Amino acid sequence: MWSSPTQDIGQPDRSIFHLAKELVIELDMWSMCTDSTLEFLSREIYEDGAFPLVRSVKFVFDDFDADEDILAFLPSAQANAKAFVQRIHRMAPRASEVEMVTDVYSYNFQAYLSDLLAQLYHLATRVRHISGGSDIVHTHQMSLVCNLVHLSYEVGDGGGEVFVHLAQQSASTLQSLSMDSSHYEDIIGLIRNGNGDYVQYPQLLLLEHLVDSDTQPENLPVFSGAIPFPRLKSLSFRSRYPFGDDVSFRGNAATLQKLSLTLDHSIWGILHRHRVFTQASHPMLRYVDIYLDEEDEPGHSTNDWADLLRLSLSIGPCAPMRRIDYFKSEDTKWIHMLPTLGTHQNIQILELHK
């Protein structure tokens, strides 16, 4: 691990390089823009193939020490972005996984950051991007990034569009996708591209989605005829189900094995109308995790929630592993649920949250 290429870290022991499985490289904008990072990695000790077993490279990138003086170096830095990535690739020729953790707040560096990411992600099959800043990656610079197999991202406001674009470009090869974004449009864009055409992910086996939305149920989008995820084995919605129909469940009745779903009365009604939870709808389900949260729907009676709990237990009734997470607004209300829960022997985990 390099804390910074500009700091004196002593003479590394070349003899242990061949044992490394992962590289973690911490970078700052000053080091990148002044070329000191590239110069550091050009030392003889970091020869071609120095890390033969490394499959994963993690970059931690920030602009905390950057000031106005650094802007004069940006043109040179952008020109050297490709050389920097090529140097990493020669040092670790088997690396195919890239994780980027960014804390970039200045918009002056967006073009450079976008170019650097495009170069890095172009050589990868597995990408994980975590943004702690306000950085927005430019979509047009990612046009050559395709054939990703695994994509995971966590971004703030406005940062998810480029990763939806990456997913679409890799639609034919993507096997897992994890989305954590505050932008509700991300999940919509995953299914329908900018031209209004539906996108299908024929190899996608895992989809995880966490995007908070206050969209009213009657305004949730519907996708008539779309079958975007025909081979899903694992589907997880850690926030409320974001669609007005059963689009996530189409075509994968024979493959879906794991389901995590957040339910309220409105979402149950949508999925029930589309017969998602009929007994024979998904016979391969082996693990079912249901989240019920009263705080999202105040005003319903205890009996209403007991009915919803009973109905939710019809999802994958033969699944050997079931988990119920019940978030309640009153301390004693869960007691009324116990008779319903007691009739299901395959509930192995029950969490009752105050």
mmCIF file of C-alpha atoms in Angstrom:
data_model
loop_
_atom_site.group_PDB
_atom_site.id
_atom_site.type_symbol
_atom_site.label_atom_id
_atom_site.label_comp_id
_atom_site.label_asym_id
_atom_site.label_seq_id
_atom_site.Cartn_x
_atom_site.Cartn_y
_atom_site.Cartn_z
ATOM 1 C CA MET A 1 0.000 0.000 0.000
ATOM 2 C CA TRP A 2 1.336 3.446 -0.933
ATOM 3 C CA SER A 3 0.055 6.264 1.255
ATOM 4 C CA SER A 4 1.402 8.808 -1.222
ATOM 5 C CA PRO A 5 4.039 8.574 -3.918
ATOM 6 C CA THR A 6 5.469 11.900 -2.791
ATOM 7 C CA GLN A 7 6.255 10.702 0.730
ATOM 8 C CA ASP A 8 9.399 8.843 1.754
ATOM 9 C CA ILE A 9 8.251 5.276 2.367
ATOM 10 C CA GLY A 10 11.737 3.770 2.296
ATOM 11 C CA GLN A 11 12.953 1.062 -0.032
ATOM 12 C CA PRO A 12 10.213 -1.531 -0.655
ATOM 13 C CA ASP A 13 11.139 -5.184 -0.490
ATOM 14 C CA ARG A 14 10.934 -6.390 -4.069
ATOM 15 C CA SER A 15 11.082 -10.010 -2.936
ATOM 16 C CA ILE A 16 7.545 -9.911 -1.534
ATOM 17 C CA PHE A 17 5.925 -8.276 -4.551
ATOM 18 C CA HIS A 18 5.153 -11.664 -6.090
ATOM 19 C CA LEU A 19 2.997 -12.566 -3.058
ATOM 20 C CA ALA A 20 0.636 -9.593 -3.308
ATOM 21 C CA LYS A 21 -2.969 -10.245 -4.361
ATOM 22 C CA GLU A 22 -4.233 -6.649 -4.165
ATOM 23 C CA LEU A 23 -2.744 -3.189 -4.574
ATOM 24 C CA VAL A 24 -4.125 -0.204 -2.668
ATOM 25 C CA ILE A 25 -2.871 3.118 -3.994
ATOM 26 C CA GLU A 26 -3.743 6.400 -2.286
ATOM 27 C CA LEU A 27 -3.522 9.381 -4.611
ATOM 28 C CA ASP A 28 -3.969 13.118 -4.306
ATOM 29 C CA MET A 29 -4.589 15.664 -7.017
ATOM 30 C CA TRP A 30 -1.274 17.438 -6.506
ATOM 31 C CA SER A 31 0.760 14.257 -6.991
ATOM 32 C CA MET A 32 -1.181 13.312 -10.111
ATOM 33 C CA CYS A 33 -1.077 16.732 -11.725
ATOM 34 C CA THR A 34 2.633 17.306 -11.126
ATOM 35 C CA ASP A 35 3.539 13.899 -12.580
ATOM 36 C CA SER A 36 5.270 12.795 -9.370
ATOM 37 C CA THR A 37 3.024 9.719 -9.225
ATOM 38 C CA LEU A 38 4.058 8.580 -12.687
ATOM 39 C CA GLU A 39 7.707 9.274 -11.907
ATOM 40 C CA PHE A 40 7.442 7.255 -8.699
ATOM 41 C CA LEU A 41 5.944 4.258 -10.492
ATOM 42 C CA SER A 42 8.636 4.443 -13.171
ATOM 43 C CA ARG A 43 11.351 3.506 -10.681
ATOM 44 C CA GLU A 44 13.241 0.358 -11.569
ATOM 45 C CA ILE A 45 11.854 -1.568 -8.611
ATOM 46 C CA TYR A 46 8.345 -1.331 -10.096
ATOM 47 C CA GLU A 47 9.326 -3.190 -13.230
ATOM 48 C CA ASP A 48 6.927 -4.762 -15.693
ATOM 49 C CA GLY A 49 5.245 -7.762 -14.078
ATOM 50 C CA ALA A 50 6.387 -6.752 -10.578
ATOM 51 C CA PHE A 51 3.024 -7.900 -9.150
ATOM 52 C CA PRO A 52 2.181 -11.081 -11.091
ATOM 53 C CA LEU A 53 -0.618 -12.309 -8.784
ATOM 54 C CA VAL A 54 -2.467 -9.044 -8.280
ATOM 55 C CA ARG A 55 -6.035 -9.236 -9.587
ATOM 56 C CA SER A 56 -7.480 -6.184 -7.832
ATOM 57 C CA VAL A 57 -6.280 -2.572 -7.677
ATOM 58 C CA LYS A 58 -7.959 -0.087 -5.342
ATOM 59 C CA PHE A 59 -7.427 3.645 -5.766
ATOM 60 C CA VAL A 60 -8.257 6.196 -3.075
ATOM 61 C CA PHE A 61 -8.345 9.612 -4.707
ATOM 62 C CA ASP A 62 -8.985 13.083 -3.250
ATOM 63 C CA ASP A 63 -8.401 16.763 -3.938
ATOM 64 C CA PHE A 64 -8.024 17.916 -0.334
ATOM 65 C CA ASP A 65 -4.590 19.495 -0.883
ATOM 66 C CA ALA A 66 -5.391 21.031 -4.247
ATOM 67 C CA ASP A 67 -5.393 24.803 -4.699
ATOM 68 C CA GLU A 68 -5.587 27.305 -7.545
ATOM 69 C CA ASP A 69 -1.885 26.869 -8.367
ATOM 70 C CA ILE A 70 -2.487 23.279 -9.420
ATOM 71 C CA LEU A 71 -4.757 24.239 -12.314
ATOM 72 C CA ALA A 72 -1.739 25.144 -14.437
ATOM 73 C CA PHE A 73 -0.659 21.495 -14.341
ATOM 74 C CA LEU A 74 -4.008 20.016 -15.419
ATOM 75 C CA PRO A 75 -3.327 19.850 -19.190
ATOM 76 C CA SER A 76 -0.180 17.832 -18.528
ATOM 77 C CA ALA A 77 -2.022 15.560 -16.095
ATOM 78 C CA GLN A 78 -4.774 14.807 -18.600
ATOM 79 C CA ALA A 79 -2.186 13.967 -21.233
ATOM 80 C CA ASN A 80 -0.499 11.557 -18.821
ATOM 81 C CA ALA A 81 -3.647 9.778 -17.591
ATOM 82 C CA LYS A 82 -3.251 7.079 -20.228
ATOM 83 C CA ALA A 83 0.450 6.644 -19.415
ATOM 84 C CA PHE A 84 -0.364 6.260 -15.714
ATOM 85 C CA VAL A 85 -2.942 3.537 -16.363
ATOM 86 C CA GLN A 86 -0.623 1.723 -18.753
ATOM 87 C CA ARG A 87 2.089 1.776 -16.079
ATOM 88 C CA ILE A 88 -0.293 0.160 -13.580
ATOM 89 C CA HIS A 89 -1.302 -2.443 -16.142
ATOM 90 C CA ARG A 90 2.311 -3.343 -16.915
ATOM 91 C CA MET A 91 3.146 -3.672 -13.223
ATOM 92 C CA ALA A 92 0.097 -5.873 -12.565
ATOM 93 C CA PRO A 93 -0.765 -7.439 -15.932
ATOM 94 C CA ARG A 94 -3.392 -9.817 -14.501
ATOM 95 C CA ALA A 95 -5.373 -7.122 -12.690
ATOM 96 C CA SER A 96 -8.966 -7.043 -13.913
ATOM 97 C CA GLU A 97 -10.751 -5.570 -10.872
ATOM 98 C CA VAL A 98 -10.716 -1.835 -10.174
ATOM 99 C CA GLU A 99 -12.134 -0.128 -7.104
ATOM 100 C CA MET A 100 -12.144 3.668 -7.030
ATOM 101 C CA VAL A 101 -12.940 5.612 -3.858
ATOM 102 C CA THR A 102 -13.117 9.324 -4.629
ATOM 103 C CA ASP A 103 -13.443 12.469 -2.559
ATOM 104 C CA VAL A 104 -13.296 15.129 -5.244
ATOM 105 C CA TYR A 105 -15.220 18.338 -4.657
ATOM 106 C CA SER A 106 -13.799 20.813 -7.165
ATOM 107 C CA TYR A 107 -15.432 20.854 -10.586
ATOM 108 C CA ASN A 108 -12.090 21.961 -12.019
ATOM 109 C CA PHE A 109 -10.957 18.344 -11.890
ATOM 110 C CA GLN A 110 -14.003 16.632 -13.386
ATOM 111 C CA ALA A 111 -12.622 16.275 -16.900
ATOM 112 C CA TYR A 112 -9.355 14.849 -15.620
ATOM 113 C CA LEU A 113 -11.073 12.456 -13.221
ATOM 114 C CA SER A 114 -13.415 11.286 -15.973
ATOM 115 C CA ASP A 115 -10.515 10.624 -18.322
ATOM 116 C CA LEU A 116 -8.592 8.735 -15.640
ATOM 117 C CA LEU A 117 -11.597 6.566 -14.782
ATOM 118 C CA ALA A 118 -12.305 5.844 -18.437
ATOM 119 C CA GLN A 119 -8.740 4.622 -18.902
ATOM 120 C CA LEU A 120 -8.884 2.473 -15.758
ATOM 121 C CA TYR A 121 -12.315 0.986 -16.371
ATOM 122 C CA HIS A 122 -11.547 0.212 -20.012
ATOM 123 C CA LEU A 123 -9.044 -2.439 -18.848
ATOM 124 C CA ALA A 124 -11.328 -3.924 -16.178
ATOM 125 C CA THR A 125 -14.091 -6.506 -16.048
ATOM 126 C CA ARG A 126 -15.076 -5.739 -12.444
ATOM 127 C CA VAL A 127 -15.618 -2.127 -11.328
ATOM 128 C CA ARG A 128 -16.593 -0.720 -7.948
ATOM 129 C CA HIS A 129 -16.943 3.044 -7.566
ATOM 130 C CA ILE A 130 -17.597 4.838 -4.281
ATOM 131 C CA SER A 131 -17.953 8.607 -4.302
ATOM 132 C CA GLY A 132 -17.732 10.623 -1.113
ATOM 133 C CA GLY A 133 -17.526 13.970 -2.857
ATOM 134 C CA SER A 134 -19.513 15.862 -5.447
ATOM 135 C CA ASP A 135 -17.647 14.482 -8.421
ATOM 136 C CA ILE A 136 -19.661 13.912 -11.565
ATOM 137 C CA VAL A 137 -18.033 11.720 -14.173
ATOM 138 C CA HIS A 138 -18.506 12.816 -17.766
ATOM 139 C CA THR A 139 -20.526 10.228 -19.669
ATOM 140 C CA HIS A 140 -19.023 10.898 -23.102
ATOM 141 C CA GLN A 141 -15.553 9.908 -21.885
ATOM 142 C CA MET A 142 -16.827 6.443 -20.931
ATOM 143 C CA SER A 143 -17.902 5.457 -24.432
ATOM 144 C CA LEU A 144 -15.138 2.848 -24.775
ATOM 145 C CA VAL A 145 -15.897 1.120 -21.465
ATOM 146 C CA CYS A 146 -17.834 -2.031 -22.244
ATOM 147 C CA ASN A 147 -17.751 -5.767 -21.556
ATOM 148 C CA LEU A 148 -17.903 -5.258 -17.792
ATOM 149 C CA VAL A 149 -18.887 -8.380 -15.879
ATOM 150 C CA HIS A 150 -19.400 -6.839 -12.433
ATOM 151 C CA LEU A 151 -20.396 -3.244 -11.654
ATOM 152 C CA SER A 152 -21.029 -1.718 -8.228
ATOM 153 C CA TYR A 153 -21.410 1.961 -7.415
ATOM 154 C CA GLU A 154 -22.305 4.264 -4.527
ATOM 155 C CA VAL A 155 -22.785 7.891 -5.500
ATOM 156 C CA GLY A 156 -24.558 11.028 -4.342
ATOM 157 C CA ASP A 157 -26.777 13.491 -6.180
ATOM 158 C CA GLY A 158 -26.432 13.424 -9.930
ATOM 159 C CA GLY A 159 -23.572 10.948 -10.002
ATOM 160 C CA GLY A 160 -25.333 7.789 -11.105
ATOM 161 C CA GLU A 161 -26.121 8.571 -14.730
ATOM 162 C CA VAL A 162 -22.697 7.594 -16.033
ATOM 163 C CA PHE A 163 -22.836 4.220 -14.278
ATOM 164 C CA VAL A 164 -26.251 3.461 -15.722
ATOM 165 C CA HIS A 165 -24.640 4.285 -19.065
ATOM 166 C CA LEU A 166 -21.810 1.845 -18.284
ATOM 167 C CA ALA A 167 -24.338 -0.855 -17.405
ATOM 168 C CA GLN A 168 -26.173 -0.331 -20.690
ATOM 169 C CA GLN A 169 -22.919 -0.514 -22.660
ATOM 170 C CA SER A 170 -22.102 -3.817 -20.934
ATOM 171 C CA ALA A 171 -25.657 -5.170 -21.046
ATOM 172 C CA SER A 172 -24.637 -8.300 -22.942
ATOM 173 C CA THR A 173 -21.854 -9.279 -20.506
ATOM 174 C CA LEU A 174 -22.887 -7.930 -17.091
ATOM 175 C CA GLN A 175 -23.414 -10.635 -14.454
ATOM 176 C CA SER A 176 -23.825 -8.561 -11.282
ATOM 177 C CA LEU A 177 -24.970 -4.993 -10.683
ATOM 178 C CA SER A 178 -25.199 -3.161 -7.367
ATOM 179 C CA MET A 179 -26.700 0.348 -7.358
ATOM 180 C CA ASP A 180 -26.654 2.727 -4.376
ATOM 181 C CA SER A 181 -27.752 6.174 -5.424
ATOM 182 C CA SER A 182 -29.938 9.048 -4.333
ATOM 183 C CA HIS A 183 -31.120 9.452 -7.921
ATOM 184 C CA TYR A 184 -34.398 7.638 -8.585
ATOM 185 C CA GLU A 185 -33.986 7.978 -12.353
ATOM 186 C CA ASP A 186 -31.035 5.581 -12.255
ATOM 187 C CA ILE A 187 -33.182 2.475 -11.939
ATOM 188 C CA ILE A 188 -35.540 3.714 -14.666
ATOM 189 C CA GLY A 189 -32.624 4.406 -16.999
ATOM 190 C CA LEU A 190 -31.351 0.903 -16.421
ATOM 191 C CA ILE A 191 -34.379 -0.534 -18.227
ATOM 192 C CA ARG A 192 -35.047 2.134 -20.849
ATOM 193 C CA ASN A 193 -32.247 3.994 -22.606
ATOM 194 C CA GLY A 194 -32.169 7.582 -23.805
ATOM 195 C CA ASN A 195 -33.793 6.620 -27.103
ATOM 196 C CA GLY A 196 -36.765 5.083 -25.316
ATOM 197 C CA ASP A 197 -35.738 1.515 -26.187
ATOM 198 C CA TYR A 198 -35.802 -1.298 -23.645
ATOM 199 C CA VAL A 199 -32.461 -2.766 -22.558
ATOM 200 C CA GLN A 200 -32.036 -6.455 -21.728
ATOM 201 C CA TYR A 201 -29.310 -7.976 -19.542
ATOM 202 C CA PRO A 202 -29.237 -11.631 -20.660
ATOM 203 C CA GLN A 203 -26.332 -12.665 -18.396
ATOM 204 C CA LEU A 204 -27.281 -10.713 -15.252
ATOM 205 C CA LEU A 205 -27.511 -13.021 -12.240
ATOM 206 C CA LEU A 206 -27.493 -10.528 -9.352
ATOM 207 C CA LEU A 207 -29.195 -7.149 -9.011
ATOM 208 C CA GLU A 208 -29.020 -5.062 -5.826
ATOM 209 C CA HIS A 209 -30.777 -1.733 -5.650
ATOM 210 C CA LEU A 210 -30.882 0.976 -2.988
ATOM 211 C CA VAL A 211 -32.457 4.195 -4.227
ATOM 212 C CA ASP A 212 -34.781 6.101 -1.936
ATOM 213 C CA SER A 213 -37.853 7.545 -3.581
ATOM 214 C CA ASP A 214 -40.929 9.422 -2.429
ATOM 215 C CA THR A 215 -42.750 8.797 -5.723
ATOM 216 C CA GLN A 216 -46.410 8.056 -5.131
ATOM 217 C CA PRO A 217 -47.510 4.506 -6.077
ATOM 218 C CA GLU A 218 -49.825 5.731 -8.814
ATOM 219 C CA ASN A 219 -46.869 7.518 -10.459
ATOM 220 C CA LEU A 220 -44.428 4.608 -10.445
ATOM 221 C CA PRO A 221 -43.203 3.762 -13.967
ATOM 222 C CA VAL A 222 -44.489 0.753 -15.890
ATOM 223 C CA PHE A 223 -42.666 -1.111 -18.647
ATOM 224 C CA SER A 224 -45.129 -3.039 -20.777
ATOM 225 C CA GLY A 225 -43.483 -5.902 -22.644
ATOM 226 C CA ALA A 226 -39.983 -5.400 -21.225
ATOM 227 C CA ILE A 227 -38.074 -8.455 -19.936
ATOM 228 C CA PRO A 228 -34.808 -6.901 -18.733
ATOM 229 C CA PHE A 229 -33.552 -9.596 -16.340
ATOM 230 C CA PRO A 230 -34.416 -13.056 -17.734
ATOM 231 C CA ARG A 231 -31.739 -15.018 -15.813
ATOM 232 C CA LEU A 232 -31.700 -13.381 -12.373
ATOM 233 C CA LYS A 233 -30.782 -15.623 -9.461
ATOM 234 C CA SER A 234 -30.634 -12.926 -6.773
ATOM 235 C CA LEU A 235 -32.801 -9.798 -6.574
ATOM 236 C CA SER A 236 -32.562 -7.291 -3.736
ATOM 237 C CA PHE A 237 -34.512 -4.061 -3.241
ATOM 238 C CA ARG A 238 -33.252 -2.557 0.025
ATOM 239 C CA SER A 239 -35.583 0.396 -0.451
ATOM 240 C CA ARG A 240 -39.183 0.396 -1.631
ATOM 241 C CA TYR A 241 -39.892 -1.476 -4.867
ATOM 242 C CA PRO A 242 -39.518 1.219 -7.560
ATOM 243 C CA PHE A 243 -41.857 0.051 -10.341
ATOM 244 C CA GLY A 244 -45.572 0.095 -11.031
ATOM 245 C CA ASP A 245 -45.600 -3.429 -12.475
ATOM 246 C CA ASP A 246 -43.777 -6.772 -12.303
ATOM 247 C CA VAL A 247 -40.940 -5.887 -14.687
ATOM 248 C CA SER A 248 -38.211 -7.161 -12.316
ATOM 249 C CA PHE A 249 -39.818 -10.610 -12.086
ATOM 250 C CA ARG A 250 -40.523 -11.292 -15.751
ATOM 251 C CA GLY A 251 -38.763 -14.184 -17.417
ATOM 252 C CA ASN A 252 -36.860 -15.379 -14.334
ATOM 253 C CA ALA A 253 -39.438 -17.706 -12.758
ATOM 254 C CA ALA A 254 -37.180 -20.707 -13.355
ATOM 255 C CA THR A 255 -33.972 -19.052 -12.108
ATOM 256 C CA LEU A 256 -34.727 -16.708 -9.166
ATOM 257 C CA GLN A 257 -33.376 -18.242 -5.949
ATOM 258 C CA LYS A 258 -32.895 -15.299 -3.573
ATOM 259 C CA LEU A 259 -35.227 -12.356 -2.990
ATOM 260 C CA SER A 260 -34.983 -9.371 -0.646
ATOM 261 C CA LEU A 261 -37.949 -7.046 -0.854
ATOM 262 C CA THR A 262 -39.302 -4.030 1.031
ATOM 263 C CA LEU A 263 -43.099 -4.079 1.160
ATOM 264 C CA ASP A 264 -45.881 -1.740 2.098
ATOM 265 C CA HIS A 265 -49.579 -2.017 1.292
ATOM 266 C CA SER A 266 -49.303 -0.121 -2.001
ATOM 267 C CA ILE A 267 -46.395 -2.161 -3.319
ATOM 268 C CA TRP A 268 -48.076 -5.379 -2.265
ATOM 269 C CA GLY A 269 -51.132 -4.327 -4.273
ATOM 270 C CA ILE A 270 -49.033 -3.693 -7.390
ATOM 271 C CA LEU A 271 -47.227 -7.027 -7.239
ATOM 272 C CA HIS A 272 -50.361 -8.937 -6.278
ATOM 273 C CA ARG A 273 -52.205 -7.587 -9.331
ATOM 274 C CA HIS A 274 -49.437 -8.995 -11.490
ATOM 275 C CA ARG A 275 -49.598 -12.379 -9.724
ATOM 276 C CA VAL A 276 -45.962 -12.204 -8.624
ATOM 277 C CA PHE A 277 -46.665 -14.067 -5.394
ATOM 278 C CA THR A 278 -48.836 -16.912 -6.547
ATOM 279 C CA GLN A 279 -47.634 -20.210 -5.118
ATOM 280 C CA ALA A 280 -46.128 -21.526 -8.338
ATOM 281 C CA SER A 281 -44.728 -18.247 -9.674
ATOM 282 C CA HIS A 282 -41.085 -18.697 -8.567
ATOM 283 C CA PRO A 283 -40.608 -22.322 -7.504
ATOM 284 C CA MET A 284 -36.787 -22.085 -7.284
ATOM 285 C CA LEU A 285 -36.765 -19.539 -4.427
ATOM 286 C CA ARG A 286 -34.507 -20.733 -1.604
ATOM 287 C CA TYR A 287 -34.081 -17.556 0.445
ATOM 288 C CA VAL A 288 -36.684 -14.865 1.054
ATOM 289 C CA ASP A 289 -36.051 -11.692 3.065
ATOM 290 C CA ILE A 290 -39.052 -9.393 3.585
ATOM 291 C CA TYR A 291 -38.896 -5.887 5.063
ATOM 292 C CA LEU A 292 -42.069 -4.349 6.466
ATOM 293 C CA ASP A 293 -41.866 -0.748 7.685
ATOM 294 C CA GLU A 294 -44.866 0.867 9.357
ATOM 295 C CA GLU A 295 -43.234 4.276 9.407
ATOM 296 C CA ASP A 296 -43.536 4.545 5.627
ATOM 297 C CA GLU A 297 -47.325 4.131 5.820
ATOM 298 C CA PRO A 298 -48.807 5.696 8.942
ATOM 299 C CA GLY A 299 -52.502 5.289 9.612
ATOM 300 C CA HIS A 300 -52.881 1.563 9.035
ATOM 301 C CA SER A 301 -54.301 -0.523 11.849
ATOM 302 C CA THR A 302 -52.651 -3.452 13.575
ATOM 303 C CA ASN A 303 -54.962 -5.786 11.666
ATOM 304 C CA ASP A 304 -53.894 -4.192 8.386
ATOM 305 C CA TRP A 305 -50.249 -4.940 9.124
ATOM 306 C CA ALA A 306 -51.066 -8.434 10.324
ATOM 307 C CA ASP A 307 -52.841 -9.046 7.016
ATOM 308 C CA LEU A 308 -49.880 -7.696 5.051
ATOM 309 C CA LEU A 309 -47.494 -9.879 7.014
ATOM 310 C CA ARG A 310 -49.653 -12.922 6.336
ATOM 311 C CA LEU A 311 -49.802 -12.107 2.637
ATOM 312 C CA SER A 312 -46.060 -11.502 2.421
ATOM 313 C CA LEU A 313 -45.442 -14.975 3.814
ATOM 314 C CA SER A 314 -46.980 -16.385 0.641
ATOM 315 C CA ILE A 315 -43.847 -15.307 -1.228
ATOM 316 C CA GLY A 316 -41.832 -18.448 -1.831
ATOM 317 C CA PRO A 317 -43.793 -20.522 0.713
ATOM 318 C CA CYS A 318 -41.490 -23.529 0.267
ATOM 319 C CA ALA A 319 -38.223 -21.603 0.560
ATOM 320 C CA PRO A 320 -36.135 -23.348 3.252
ATOM 321 C CA MET A 321 -34.663 -20.063 4.499
ATOM 322 C CA ARG A 322 -36.848 -17.086 5.344
ATOM 323 C CA ARG A 323 -36.183 -13.846 7.183
ATOM 324 C CA ILE A 324 -38.677 -11.223 8.319
ATOM 325 C CA ASP A 325 -37.611 -7.695 9.292
ATOM 326 C CA TYR A 326 -40.487 -5.805 10.873
ATOM 327 C CA PHE A 327 -40.036 -2.096 11.640
ATOM 328 C CA LYS A 328 -42.851 -0.990 13.939
ATOM 329 C CA SER A 329 -44.057 2.358 15.175
ATOM 330 C CA GLU A 330 -45.508 1.078 18.469
ATOM 331 C CA ASP A 331 -43.724 -1.041 21.057
ATOM 332 C CA THR A 332 -46.424 -3.686 21.489
ATOM 333 C CA LYS A 333 -47.885 -3.977 18.007
ATOM 334 C CA TRP A 334 -45.576 -6.825 16.977
ATOM 335 C CA ILE A 335 -47.152 -9.066 19.624
ATOM 336 C CA HIS A 336 -50.237 -9.306 17.423
ATOM 337 C CA MET A 337 -48.070 -10.707 14.619
ATOM 338 C CA LEU A 338 -46.792 -13.728 16.517
ATOM 339 C CA PRO A 339 -49.749 -16.039 15.743
ATOM 340 C CA THR A 340 -49.218 -15.429 12.039
ATOM 341 C CA LEU A 341 -45.470 -15.998 12.285
ATOM 342 C CA GLY A 342 -45.905 -19.144 14.348
ATOM 343 C CA THR A 343 -47.543 -21.005 11.479
ATOM 344 C CA HIS A 344 -44.395 -20.831 9.329
ATOM 345 C CA GLN A 345 -41.648 -23.189 10.415
ATOM 346 C CA ASN A 346 -39.210 -22.048 7.745
ATOM 347 C CA ILE A 347 -38.750 -18.577 9.283
ATOM 348 C CA GLN A 348 -35.197 -18.848 10.569
ATOM 349 C CA ILE A 349 -34.533 -15.155 11.312
ATOM 350 C CA LEU A 350 -37.024 -12.706 12.802
ATOM 351 C CA GLU A 351 -35.960 -9.135 13.584
ATOM 352 C CA LEU A 352 -38.402 -6.781 15.294
ATOM 353 C CA HIS A 353 -37.216 -3.176 15.284
ATOM 354 C CA LYS A 354 -38.523 -0.486 17.565
#
